[in-house]
Coordinates of C-alpha atoms in Angstrom, one line a residue:
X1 CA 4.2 -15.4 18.5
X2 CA 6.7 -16.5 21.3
X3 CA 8.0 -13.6 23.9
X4 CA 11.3 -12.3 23.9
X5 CA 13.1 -14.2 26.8
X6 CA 14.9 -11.4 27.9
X7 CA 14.2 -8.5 30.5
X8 CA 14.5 -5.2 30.5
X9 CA 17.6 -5.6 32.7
X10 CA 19.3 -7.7 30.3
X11 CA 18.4 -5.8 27.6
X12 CA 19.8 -2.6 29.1
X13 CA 23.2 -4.7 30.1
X14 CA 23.5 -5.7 26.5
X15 CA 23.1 -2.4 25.3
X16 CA 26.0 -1.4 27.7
X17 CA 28.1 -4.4 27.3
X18 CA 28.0 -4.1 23.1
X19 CA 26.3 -0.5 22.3
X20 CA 23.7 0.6 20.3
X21 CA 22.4 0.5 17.8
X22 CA 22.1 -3.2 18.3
X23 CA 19.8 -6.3 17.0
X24 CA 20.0 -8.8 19.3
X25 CA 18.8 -12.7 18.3
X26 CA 17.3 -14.7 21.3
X27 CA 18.0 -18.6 20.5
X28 CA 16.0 -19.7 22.8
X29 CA 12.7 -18.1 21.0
X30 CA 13.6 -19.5 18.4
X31 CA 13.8 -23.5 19.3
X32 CA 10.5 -22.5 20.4
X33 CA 9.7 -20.7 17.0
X34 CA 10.3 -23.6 15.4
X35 CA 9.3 -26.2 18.0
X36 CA 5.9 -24.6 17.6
X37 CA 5.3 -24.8 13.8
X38 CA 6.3 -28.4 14.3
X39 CA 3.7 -29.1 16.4
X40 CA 1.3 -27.2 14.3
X41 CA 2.6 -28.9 10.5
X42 CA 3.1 -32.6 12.4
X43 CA 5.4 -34.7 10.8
X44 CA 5.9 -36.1 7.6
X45 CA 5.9 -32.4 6.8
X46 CA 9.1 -30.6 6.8
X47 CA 10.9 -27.3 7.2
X48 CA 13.2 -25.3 4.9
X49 CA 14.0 -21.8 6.8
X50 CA 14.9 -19.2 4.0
X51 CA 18.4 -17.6 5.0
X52 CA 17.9 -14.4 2.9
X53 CA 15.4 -13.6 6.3
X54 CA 18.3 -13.8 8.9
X55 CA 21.6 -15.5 7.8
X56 CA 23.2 -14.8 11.3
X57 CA 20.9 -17.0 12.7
X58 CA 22.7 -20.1 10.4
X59 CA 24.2 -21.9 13.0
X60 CA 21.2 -22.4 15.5
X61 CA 18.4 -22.6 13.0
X62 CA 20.4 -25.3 10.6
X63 CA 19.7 -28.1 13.5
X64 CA 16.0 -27.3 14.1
X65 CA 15.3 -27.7 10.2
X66 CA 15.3 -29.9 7.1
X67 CA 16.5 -27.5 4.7
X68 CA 18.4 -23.9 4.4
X69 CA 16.8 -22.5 0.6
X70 CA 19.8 -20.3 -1.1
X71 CA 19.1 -17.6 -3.4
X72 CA 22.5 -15.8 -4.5
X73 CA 26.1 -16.7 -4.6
X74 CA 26.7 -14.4 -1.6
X75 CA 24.3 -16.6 0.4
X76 CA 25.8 -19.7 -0.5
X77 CA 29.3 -18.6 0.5
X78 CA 28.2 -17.8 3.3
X79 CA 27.0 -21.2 3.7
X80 CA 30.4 -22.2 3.1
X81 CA 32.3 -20.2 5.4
X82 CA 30.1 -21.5 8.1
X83 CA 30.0 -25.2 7.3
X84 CA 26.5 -25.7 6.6
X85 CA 25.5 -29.5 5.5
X86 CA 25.7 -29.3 1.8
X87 CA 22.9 -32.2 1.9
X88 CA 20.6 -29.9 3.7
X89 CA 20.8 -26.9 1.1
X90 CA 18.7 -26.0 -1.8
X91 CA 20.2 -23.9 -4.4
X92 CA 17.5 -21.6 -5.4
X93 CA 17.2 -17.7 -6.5
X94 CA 15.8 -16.3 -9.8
X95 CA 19.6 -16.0 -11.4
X96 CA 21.7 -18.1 -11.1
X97 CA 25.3 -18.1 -12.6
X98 CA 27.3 -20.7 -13.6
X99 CA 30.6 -20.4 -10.8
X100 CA 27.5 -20.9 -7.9
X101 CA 25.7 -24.0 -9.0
X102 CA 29.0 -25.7 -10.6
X103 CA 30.2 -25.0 -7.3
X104 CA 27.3 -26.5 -5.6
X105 CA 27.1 -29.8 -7.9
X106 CA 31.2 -30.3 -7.7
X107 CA 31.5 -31.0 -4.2
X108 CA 31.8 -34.5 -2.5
X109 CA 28.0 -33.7 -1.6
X110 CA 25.1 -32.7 -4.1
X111 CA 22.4 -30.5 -2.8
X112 CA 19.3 -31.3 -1.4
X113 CA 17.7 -29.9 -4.8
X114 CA 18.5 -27.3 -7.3
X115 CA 15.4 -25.5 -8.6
X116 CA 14.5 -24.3 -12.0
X117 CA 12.9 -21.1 -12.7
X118 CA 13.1 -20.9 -16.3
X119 CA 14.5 -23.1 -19.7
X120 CA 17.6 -21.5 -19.7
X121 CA 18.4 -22.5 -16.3
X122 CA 17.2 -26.0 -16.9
X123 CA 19.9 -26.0 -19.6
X124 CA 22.4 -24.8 -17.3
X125 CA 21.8 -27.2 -15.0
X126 CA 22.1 -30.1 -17.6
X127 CA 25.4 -29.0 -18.7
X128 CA 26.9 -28.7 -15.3
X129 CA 25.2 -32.0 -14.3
X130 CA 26.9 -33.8 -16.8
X131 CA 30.2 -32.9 -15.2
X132 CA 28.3 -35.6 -12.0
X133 CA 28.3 -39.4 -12.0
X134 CA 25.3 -38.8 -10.1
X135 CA 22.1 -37.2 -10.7
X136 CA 21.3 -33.8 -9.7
X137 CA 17.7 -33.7 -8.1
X138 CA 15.7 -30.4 -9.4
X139 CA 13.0 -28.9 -8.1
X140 CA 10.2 -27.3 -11.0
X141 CA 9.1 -23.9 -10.0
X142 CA 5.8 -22.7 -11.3
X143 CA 5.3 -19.2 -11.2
X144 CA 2.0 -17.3 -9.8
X145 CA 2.2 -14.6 -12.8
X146 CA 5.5 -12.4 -11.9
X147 CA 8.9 -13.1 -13.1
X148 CA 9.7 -16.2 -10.6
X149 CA 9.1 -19.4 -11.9
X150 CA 8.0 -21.0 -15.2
X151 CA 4.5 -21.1 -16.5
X152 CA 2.6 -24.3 -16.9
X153 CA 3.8 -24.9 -20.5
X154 CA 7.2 -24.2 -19.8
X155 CA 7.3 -26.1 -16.7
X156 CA 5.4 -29.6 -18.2
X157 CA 8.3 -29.1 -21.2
X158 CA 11.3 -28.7 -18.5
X159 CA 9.7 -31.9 -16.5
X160 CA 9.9 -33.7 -20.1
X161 CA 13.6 -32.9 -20.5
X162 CA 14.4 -33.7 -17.2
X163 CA 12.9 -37.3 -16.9
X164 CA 14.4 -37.5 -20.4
X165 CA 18.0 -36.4 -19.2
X166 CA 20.4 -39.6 -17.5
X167 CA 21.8 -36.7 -15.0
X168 CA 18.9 -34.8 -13.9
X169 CA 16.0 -36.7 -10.9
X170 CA 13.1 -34.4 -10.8
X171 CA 11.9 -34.3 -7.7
X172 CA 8.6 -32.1 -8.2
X173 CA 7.2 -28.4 -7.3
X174 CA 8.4 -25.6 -6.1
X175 CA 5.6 -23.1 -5.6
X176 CA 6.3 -19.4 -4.0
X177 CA 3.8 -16.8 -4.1
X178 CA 4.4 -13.8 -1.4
X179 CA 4.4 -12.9 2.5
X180 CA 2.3 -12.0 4.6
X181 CA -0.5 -13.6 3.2
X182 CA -3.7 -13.6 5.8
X183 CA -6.0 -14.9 3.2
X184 CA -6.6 -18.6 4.4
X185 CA -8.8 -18.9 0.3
X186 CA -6.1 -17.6 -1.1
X187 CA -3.9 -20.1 0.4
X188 CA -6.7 -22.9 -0.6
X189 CA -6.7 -21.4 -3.9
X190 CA -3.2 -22.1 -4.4
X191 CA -3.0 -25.5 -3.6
X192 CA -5.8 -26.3 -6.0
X193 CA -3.8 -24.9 -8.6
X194 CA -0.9 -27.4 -7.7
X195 CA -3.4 -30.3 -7.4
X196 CA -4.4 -29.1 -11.0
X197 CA -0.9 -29.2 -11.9
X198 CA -0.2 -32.6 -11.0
X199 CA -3.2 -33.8 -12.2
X200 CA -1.9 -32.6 -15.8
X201 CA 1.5 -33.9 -15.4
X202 CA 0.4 -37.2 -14.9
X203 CA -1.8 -37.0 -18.2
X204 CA 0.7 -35.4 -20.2
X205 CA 4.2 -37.3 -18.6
X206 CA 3.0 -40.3 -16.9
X207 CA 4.9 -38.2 -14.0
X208 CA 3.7 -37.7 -10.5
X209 CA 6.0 -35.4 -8.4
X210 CA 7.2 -37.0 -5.3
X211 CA 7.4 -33.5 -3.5
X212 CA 6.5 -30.4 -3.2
X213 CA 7.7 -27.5 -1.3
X214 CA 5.6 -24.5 -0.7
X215 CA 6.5 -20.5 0.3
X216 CA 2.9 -20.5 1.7
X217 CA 4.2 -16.7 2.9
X218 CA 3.0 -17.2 6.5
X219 CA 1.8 -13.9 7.9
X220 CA 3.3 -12.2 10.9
X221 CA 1.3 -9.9 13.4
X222 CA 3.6 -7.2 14.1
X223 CA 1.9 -4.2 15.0
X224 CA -0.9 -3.7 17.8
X225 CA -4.3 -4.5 16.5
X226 CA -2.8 -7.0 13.7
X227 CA -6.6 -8.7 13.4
X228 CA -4.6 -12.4 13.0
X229 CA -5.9 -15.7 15.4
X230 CA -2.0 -16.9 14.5
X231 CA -3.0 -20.2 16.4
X232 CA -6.0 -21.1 14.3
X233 CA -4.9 -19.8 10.9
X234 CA -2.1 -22.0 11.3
X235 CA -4.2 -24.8 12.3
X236 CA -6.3 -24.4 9.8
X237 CA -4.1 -24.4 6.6
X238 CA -1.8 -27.3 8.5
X239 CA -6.0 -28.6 7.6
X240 CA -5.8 -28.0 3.5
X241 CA -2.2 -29.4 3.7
X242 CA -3.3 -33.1 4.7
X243 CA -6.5 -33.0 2.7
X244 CA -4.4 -32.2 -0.3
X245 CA -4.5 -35.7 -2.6
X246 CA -0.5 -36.0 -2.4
X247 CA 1.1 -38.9 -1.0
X248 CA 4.8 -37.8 -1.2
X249 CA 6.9 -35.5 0.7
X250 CA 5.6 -31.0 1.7
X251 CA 8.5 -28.8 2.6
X252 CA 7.3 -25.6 3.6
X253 CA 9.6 -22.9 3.0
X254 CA 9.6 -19.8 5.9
X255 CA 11.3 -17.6 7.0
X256 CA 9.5 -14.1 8.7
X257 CA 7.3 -16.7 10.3
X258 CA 10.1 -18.7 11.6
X259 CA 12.6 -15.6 12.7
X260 CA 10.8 -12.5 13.1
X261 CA 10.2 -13.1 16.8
X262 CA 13.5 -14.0 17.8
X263 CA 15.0 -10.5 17.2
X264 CA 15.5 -7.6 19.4
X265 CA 16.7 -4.4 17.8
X266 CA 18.0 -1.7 20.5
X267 CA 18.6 2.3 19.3
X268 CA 19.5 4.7 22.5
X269 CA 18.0 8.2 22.6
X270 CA 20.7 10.5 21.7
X271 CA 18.8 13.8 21.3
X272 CA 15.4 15.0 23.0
X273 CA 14.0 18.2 22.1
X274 CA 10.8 20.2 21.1
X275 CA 9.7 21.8 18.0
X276 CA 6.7 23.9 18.4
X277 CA 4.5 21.6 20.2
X278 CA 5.7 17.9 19.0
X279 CA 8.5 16.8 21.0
X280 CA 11.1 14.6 19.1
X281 CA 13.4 11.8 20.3
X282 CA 16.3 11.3 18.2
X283 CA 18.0 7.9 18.0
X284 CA 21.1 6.5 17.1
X285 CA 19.5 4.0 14.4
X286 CA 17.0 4.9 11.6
X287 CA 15.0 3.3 8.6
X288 CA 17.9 1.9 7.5
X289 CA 18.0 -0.4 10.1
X290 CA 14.9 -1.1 11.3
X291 CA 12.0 -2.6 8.3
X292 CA 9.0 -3.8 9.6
X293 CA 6.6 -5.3 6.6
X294 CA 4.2 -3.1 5.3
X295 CA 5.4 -0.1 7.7
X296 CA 5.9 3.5 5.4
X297 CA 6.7 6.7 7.2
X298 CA 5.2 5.0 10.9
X299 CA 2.3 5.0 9.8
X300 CA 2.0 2.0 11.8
X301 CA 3.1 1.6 15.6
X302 CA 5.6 -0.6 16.1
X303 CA 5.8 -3.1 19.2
X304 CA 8.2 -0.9 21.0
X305 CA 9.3 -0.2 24.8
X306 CA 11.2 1.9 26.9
X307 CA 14.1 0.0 28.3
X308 CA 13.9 0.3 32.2
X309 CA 13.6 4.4 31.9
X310 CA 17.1 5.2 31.5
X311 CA 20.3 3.0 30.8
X312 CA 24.2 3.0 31.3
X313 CA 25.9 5.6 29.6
X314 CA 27.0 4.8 26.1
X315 CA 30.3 5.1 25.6
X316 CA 31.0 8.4 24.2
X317 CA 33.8 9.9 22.0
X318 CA 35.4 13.5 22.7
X319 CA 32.7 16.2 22.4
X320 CA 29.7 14.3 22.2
X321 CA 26.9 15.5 24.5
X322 CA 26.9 14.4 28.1
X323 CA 23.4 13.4 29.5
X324 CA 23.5 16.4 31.8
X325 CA 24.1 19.4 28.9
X326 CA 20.5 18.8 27.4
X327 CA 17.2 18.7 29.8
X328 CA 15.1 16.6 27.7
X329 CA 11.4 17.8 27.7
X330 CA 9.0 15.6 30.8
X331 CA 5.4 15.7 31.9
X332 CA 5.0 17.5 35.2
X333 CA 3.9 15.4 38.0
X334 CA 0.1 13.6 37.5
X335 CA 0.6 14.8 33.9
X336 CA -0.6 12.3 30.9
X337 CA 3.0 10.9 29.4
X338 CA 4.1 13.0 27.0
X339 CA 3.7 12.0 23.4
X340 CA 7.1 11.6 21.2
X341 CA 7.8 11.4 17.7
X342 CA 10.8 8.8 17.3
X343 CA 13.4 9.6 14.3
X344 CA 16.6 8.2 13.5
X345 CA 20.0 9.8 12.5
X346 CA 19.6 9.9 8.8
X347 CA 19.4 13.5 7.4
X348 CA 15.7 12.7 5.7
X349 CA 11.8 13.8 6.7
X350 CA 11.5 9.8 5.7
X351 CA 13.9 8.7 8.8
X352 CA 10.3 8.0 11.2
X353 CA 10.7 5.4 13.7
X354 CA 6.7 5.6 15.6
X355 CA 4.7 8.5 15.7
X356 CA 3.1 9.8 19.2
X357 CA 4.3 7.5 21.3
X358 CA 3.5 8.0 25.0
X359 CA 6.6 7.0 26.6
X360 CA 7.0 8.5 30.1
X361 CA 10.5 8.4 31.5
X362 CA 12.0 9.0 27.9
X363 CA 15.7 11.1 28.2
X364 CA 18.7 11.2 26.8
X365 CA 20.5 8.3 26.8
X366 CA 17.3 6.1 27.2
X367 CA 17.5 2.6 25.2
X368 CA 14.3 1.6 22.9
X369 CA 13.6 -1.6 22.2
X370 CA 11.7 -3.2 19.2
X371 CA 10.7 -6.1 18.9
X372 CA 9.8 -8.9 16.3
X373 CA 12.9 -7.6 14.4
X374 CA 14.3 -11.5 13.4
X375 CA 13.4 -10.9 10.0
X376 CA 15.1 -9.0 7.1
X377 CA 15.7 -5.7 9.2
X378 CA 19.6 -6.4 9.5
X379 CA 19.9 -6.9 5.6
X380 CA 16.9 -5.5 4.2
X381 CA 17.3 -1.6 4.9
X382 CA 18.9 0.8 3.2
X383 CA 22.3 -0.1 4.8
X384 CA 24.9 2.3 3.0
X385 CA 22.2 5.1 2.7
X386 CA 24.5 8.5 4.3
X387 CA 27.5 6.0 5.1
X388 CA 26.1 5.2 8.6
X389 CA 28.0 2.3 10.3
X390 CA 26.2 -1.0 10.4
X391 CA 24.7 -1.8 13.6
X392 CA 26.6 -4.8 15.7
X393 CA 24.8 -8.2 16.1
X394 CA 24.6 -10.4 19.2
X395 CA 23.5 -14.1 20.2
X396 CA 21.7 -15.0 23.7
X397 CA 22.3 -19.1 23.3
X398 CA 20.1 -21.4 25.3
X399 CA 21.5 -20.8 28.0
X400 CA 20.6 -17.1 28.1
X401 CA 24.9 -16.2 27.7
X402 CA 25.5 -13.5 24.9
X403 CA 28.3 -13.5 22.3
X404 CA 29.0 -10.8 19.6
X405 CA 28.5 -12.3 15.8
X406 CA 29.2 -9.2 14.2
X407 CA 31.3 -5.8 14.8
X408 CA 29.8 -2.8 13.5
X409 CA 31.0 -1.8 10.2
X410 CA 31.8 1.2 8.6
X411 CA 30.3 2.1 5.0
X412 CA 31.9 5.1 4.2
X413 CA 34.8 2.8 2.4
X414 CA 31.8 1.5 0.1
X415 CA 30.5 5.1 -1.0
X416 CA 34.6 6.4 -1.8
X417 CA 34.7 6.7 -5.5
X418 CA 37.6 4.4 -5.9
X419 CA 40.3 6.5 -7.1
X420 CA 40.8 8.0 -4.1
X421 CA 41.4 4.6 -2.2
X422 CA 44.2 3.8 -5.0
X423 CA 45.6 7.0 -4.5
X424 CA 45.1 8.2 -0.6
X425 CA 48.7 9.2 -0.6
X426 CA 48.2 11.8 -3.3
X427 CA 46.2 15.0 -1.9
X428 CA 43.1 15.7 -3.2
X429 CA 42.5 18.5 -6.0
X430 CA 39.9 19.8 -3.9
X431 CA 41.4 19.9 -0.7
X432 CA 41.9 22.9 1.5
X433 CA 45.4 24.4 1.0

């Protein structure tokens, strides 16, 4: 995985310059990111990055790949708003409603592919695609026994109907099977099934897909001790992927793998105390902001690190706690580094950031950072859990500059019941007299 570009002593001026919490997304790793998988899945292969992992990052991953996958109308607005080349996008997602994909199909420019998870959608598709003079390229997607995708029958009927239909190119498999998969059989085991499938679509159809695009679910080694060669895993399935008896085009679909290291995620210390013999560092961020794959109640430590001892001070509003009025617990002099327990500001036993971790210099007002946060942290956590504002979000470009992509947001409007944002001028029943 590709270091973080950035020093502590940028890190601690972002954190002053924007405040915390903060995720920060390094551009620069990430042309590296994906120049590396490049080198590793040479070329005719191609890339699709996932958005639903990081859609801040649209505008400087669109460039480095082939394809942006969509999974929900929000998603693809999104695209939208930004400007994202419709050829580029493929509209995918287990639901899909009718305003999205006649909204994809009835621009000047079809998508890359529209995929088909089911019957139903194959005949929502059709309809919609009858509205085209062209023909809408589909994408089958088999399922590995949950509710995504189609079974083999359903899949070798929906190929029938689709070669059989004058608005509808089938272009071949979709296959997505889970993350975080370090099982390099499991991988192989998958691919045979496809080469089985092909195999039977050719006897049944006459039909040979001319692509395939695989969620091979690319494992990321976040913690300390991860037991993952990255390098030769890699290497070795980029191996199964040319031996595989397929002469048309592999997309492989990512998105931890290609994000995760770009990210930053900075949380400032703003209460240090201790509680019978553990000592506790409070921070401004929580679970809800900070998901690391496979982590439950820190059971895990995170790749985390004290930010140059202490930082600027964060601006403050009236009566919050000034660094001085709280003398955060410190080893003596020649002492081990005291041990700390790291929690965030929700109001829940749950909210644990790291257990134990030795961090000498820790005090109020010290900046954490952790790192390999590129992935699903910003928009998988429990965001509006106790109406805490949504962290801000900034870009270092290639050129190591920093812009702000996102204010921080307040929740609280999202968890008003409603009637008292239609009627704010009306006093409550239950207000104080």
């Amino acid at each position: 995985m590709t270091d973080s570009h950035l020093t502590d002593a940028e890190l601690s001026a972002l954190a002053q310059a924007y405040g915390t919490p903060l995720y920060v997304f390094d551009e620069r790793v990430l042309a590296e990111r994906v120049h590396y998988l490049r080198s590793v899945f040479q070329e005719p292969l191609e890339l699709c990055f996932a958005m639903k992992a990081n859609p801040f990052v649209l505008p400087e991953v669109a460039p480095l790949v082939d394809r942006l996958e969509v999974c929900s109308p929000g998603e693809y607005r999104i695209c939208r708003t930004l400007g994202m080349p419709q050829s580029k996008l493929v509209i995918s997602g287990v639901y899909k409603d009718e305003e999205t994909i006649a909204s994809a199909l009835g621009g000047a420019r079809l998508p890359a592919a529209v995929t088909i998870e089911s019957l139903g959608q194959l005949d929502l598709v059709e309809a919609l695609a009858n509205r085209r003079s062209e023909r809408v390229r589909v994408l089958l997607r088999l399922s590995n026994g949950s509710q995504f995708g189609m079974d083999r029958q359903d899949l070798i009927e929906a190929a029938r109907r689709a070669l059989a239909h004058e608005h509808l190119e089938p272009l071949g498999i979709q296959l997505f099977t889970g993350t975080q998969k370090t099982s390099l059989a499991r991988l192989g085991r998958e691919l045979d099934a496809l080469s089985s499938l092909m195999l039977q679509l050719d006897r049944a159809l006459g039909w040979r897909p001319r692509e395939l695009e695989i969620g091979p679910g690319l494992p990321v080694a976040y913690f300390p001790g991860d037991d993952l060669d990255e390098p030769a895993f890699l290497t070795a399935y980029a191996r199964m992927l040319a031996s595989l008896e397929f002469d048309g085009r592999i997309v492989l679909e990512l998105g931890r793998s290609l994000v995760a290291s770009c990210g930053t995620y900075l949380t400032r210390v703003v209460d240090a105390k201790r509680v019978g013999s553990q000592s506790y560092a409070i921070v401004d961020g929580g679970i809800n902001q900070l998901v690391y794959f496979g982590q439950s109640m820190a059971m895990r430590q995170p790749p985390v690190h004290l930010v140059n001892g202490r930082t600027a001070e964060q601006p403050r509003s009236p009566g919050s706690v000034k660094r001085a009025d709280v003398d955060a617990p410190s080893p003596g002099e020649g002492a081990e580094p005291e041990a700390w327990t790291v929690c965030g500001a929700l109001c829940t036993t749950n909210d644990l950031l790291a257990k134990q971790l030795p961090l000498p210099g820790l005090t109020l007002g010290s900046v954490l950072a952790f790192e390999k946060t590129g992935a699903y942290s910003m928009t998988e956590g429990i965001s509006l859990f106790l109406s805490r504002d949504l962290p801000r979000i900034a870009i270092v470009d290639a050129g190591g500059r920093s812009r702000l992509v996102r204010e921080g947001i307040r929740t609280n409007p999202f968890n008003t019941p409603r009637w008292a944002l239609c009627a704010s001028e009306q006093p409550s029943p239950h207000a104080d007299a």
